[in-house]
CSV table of C-alpha atoms in Angstrom, one decimal:
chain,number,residue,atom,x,y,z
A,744,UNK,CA,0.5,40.9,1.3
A,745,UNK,CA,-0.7,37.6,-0.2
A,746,UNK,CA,-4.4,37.6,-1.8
A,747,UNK,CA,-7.0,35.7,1.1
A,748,UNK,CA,-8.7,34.1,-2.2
A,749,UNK,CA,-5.6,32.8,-3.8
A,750,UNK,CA,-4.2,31.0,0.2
A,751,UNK,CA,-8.2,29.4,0.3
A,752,UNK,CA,-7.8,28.2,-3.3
A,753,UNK,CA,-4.1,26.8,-2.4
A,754,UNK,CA,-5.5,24.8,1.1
A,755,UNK,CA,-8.6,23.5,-1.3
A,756,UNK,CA,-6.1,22.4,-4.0
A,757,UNK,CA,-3.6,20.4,-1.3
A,758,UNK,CA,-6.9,19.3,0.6
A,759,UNK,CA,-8.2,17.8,-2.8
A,760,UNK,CA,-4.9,16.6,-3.8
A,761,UNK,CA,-4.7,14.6,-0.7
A,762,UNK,CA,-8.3,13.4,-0.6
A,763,UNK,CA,-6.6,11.8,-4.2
A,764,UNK,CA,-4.0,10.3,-2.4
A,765,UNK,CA,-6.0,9.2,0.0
A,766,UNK,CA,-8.1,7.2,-2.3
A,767,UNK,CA,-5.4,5.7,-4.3
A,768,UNK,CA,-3.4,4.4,-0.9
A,769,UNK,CA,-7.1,2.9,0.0
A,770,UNK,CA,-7.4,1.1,-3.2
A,771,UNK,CA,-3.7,-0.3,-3.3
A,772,UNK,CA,-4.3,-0.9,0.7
A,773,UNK,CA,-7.0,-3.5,-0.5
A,774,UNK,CA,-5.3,-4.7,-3.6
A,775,UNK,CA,-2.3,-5.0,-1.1
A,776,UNK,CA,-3.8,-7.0,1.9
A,777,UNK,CA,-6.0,-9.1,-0.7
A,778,UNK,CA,-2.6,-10.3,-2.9
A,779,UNK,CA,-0.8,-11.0,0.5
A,780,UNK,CA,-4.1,-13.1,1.8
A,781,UNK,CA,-3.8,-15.3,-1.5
A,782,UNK,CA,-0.2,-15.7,-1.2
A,783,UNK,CA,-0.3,-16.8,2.6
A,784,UNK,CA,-3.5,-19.2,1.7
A,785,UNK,CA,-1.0,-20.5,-1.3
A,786,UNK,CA,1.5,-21.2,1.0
A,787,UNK,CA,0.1,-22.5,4.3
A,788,UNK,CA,-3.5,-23.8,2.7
A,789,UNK,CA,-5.0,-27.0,1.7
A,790,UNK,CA,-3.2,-28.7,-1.3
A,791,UNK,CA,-6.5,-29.0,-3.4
A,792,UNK,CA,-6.5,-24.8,-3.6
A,793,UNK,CA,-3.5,-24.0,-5.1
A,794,UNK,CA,-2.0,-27.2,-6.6
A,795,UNK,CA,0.2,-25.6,-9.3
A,796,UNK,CA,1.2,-22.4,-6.9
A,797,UNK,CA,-0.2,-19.5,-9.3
A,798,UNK,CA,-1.6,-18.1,-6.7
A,799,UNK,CA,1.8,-17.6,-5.3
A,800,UNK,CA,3.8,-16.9,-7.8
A,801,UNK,CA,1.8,-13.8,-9.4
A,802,UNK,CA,0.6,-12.8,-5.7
A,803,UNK,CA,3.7,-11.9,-4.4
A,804,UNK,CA,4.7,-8.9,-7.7
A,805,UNK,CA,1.3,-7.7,-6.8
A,806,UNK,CA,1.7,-7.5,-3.8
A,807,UNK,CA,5.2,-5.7,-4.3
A,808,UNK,CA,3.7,-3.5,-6.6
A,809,UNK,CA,0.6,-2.9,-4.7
A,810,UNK,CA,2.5,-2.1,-1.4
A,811,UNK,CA,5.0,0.6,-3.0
A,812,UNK,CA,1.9,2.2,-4.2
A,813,UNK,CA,0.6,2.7,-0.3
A,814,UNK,CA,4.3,3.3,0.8
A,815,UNK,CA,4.4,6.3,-2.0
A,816,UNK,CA,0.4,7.6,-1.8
A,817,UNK,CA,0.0,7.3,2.2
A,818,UNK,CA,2.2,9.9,3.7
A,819,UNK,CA,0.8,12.1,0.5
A,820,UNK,CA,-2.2,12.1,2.0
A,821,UNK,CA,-1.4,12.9,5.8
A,822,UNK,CA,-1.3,16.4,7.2
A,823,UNK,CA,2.4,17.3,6.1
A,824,UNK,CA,3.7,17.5,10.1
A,825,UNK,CA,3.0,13.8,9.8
A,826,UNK,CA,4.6,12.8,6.9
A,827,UNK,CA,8.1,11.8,7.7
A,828,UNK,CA,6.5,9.2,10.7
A,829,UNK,CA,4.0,7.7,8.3
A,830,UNK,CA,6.8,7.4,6.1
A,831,UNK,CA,8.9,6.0,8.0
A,832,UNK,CA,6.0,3.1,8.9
A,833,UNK,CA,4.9,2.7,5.8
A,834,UNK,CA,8.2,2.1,4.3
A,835,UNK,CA,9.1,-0.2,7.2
A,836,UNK,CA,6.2,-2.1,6.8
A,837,UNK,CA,6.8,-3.2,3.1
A,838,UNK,CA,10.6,-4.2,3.6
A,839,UNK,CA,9.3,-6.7,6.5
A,840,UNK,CA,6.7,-7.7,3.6
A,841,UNK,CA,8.6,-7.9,0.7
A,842,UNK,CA,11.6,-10.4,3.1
A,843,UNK,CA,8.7,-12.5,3.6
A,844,UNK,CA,7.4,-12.5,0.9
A,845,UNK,CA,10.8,-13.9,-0.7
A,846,UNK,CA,10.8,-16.2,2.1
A,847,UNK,CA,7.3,-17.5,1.0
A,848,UNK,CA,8.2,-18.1,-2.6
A,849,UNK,CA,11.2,-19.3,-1.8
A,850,UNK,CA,10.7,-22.1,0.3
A,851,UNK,CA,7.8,-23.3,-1.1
């Protein structure tokens, strides 16, 4: 029979590990909404913001980068009978993002 101790010390590793997770999909969350905010102003501001359209052309590869970050760390951090849903959103969510995004930069 397995050791109490040792199952205790397994649940607090996972638990920490995905209190880790969790912190890392928070921080790409905000790096992820905050590139997607300066490509949409970019796109659909006023003129005098953005004249030369940096903002959208080195938004959108963070935000790419940014949002596989959430789509890999969020389900990581989820109790693991809710994985494969938050997957499954996640994922969803960034291939909607990325097509607009491309749309974005590409008919600006």
């Amino acid at each position: 029979m397995a050791d109490p101790r040792a199952r205790r010390a397994t649940t607090r590793t996972r638990l920490v590990l995905r209190v880790i997770a969790g912190i890392v999909a928070a921080s790409a969350a905000t790096v992820y909404l905050l590139a997607i905010w300066m490509v949409v102003s970019s796109r659909f501001g006023w003129d005098d913001r953005d004249v030369h359209g940096y903002s959208l052309l080195f938004g959108t590869p963070i935000a790419l980068v940014a949002g596989l970050v959430v789509a890999v760390s969020l389900p990581l951090a989820v109790p693991p009978e809710r994985r494969s849903r938050t997957r499954a959103v996640t994922l969803g969510t960034l291939a909607v993002t990325v097509v607009l995004l491309v749309i974005a930069v590409v008919t600006a």
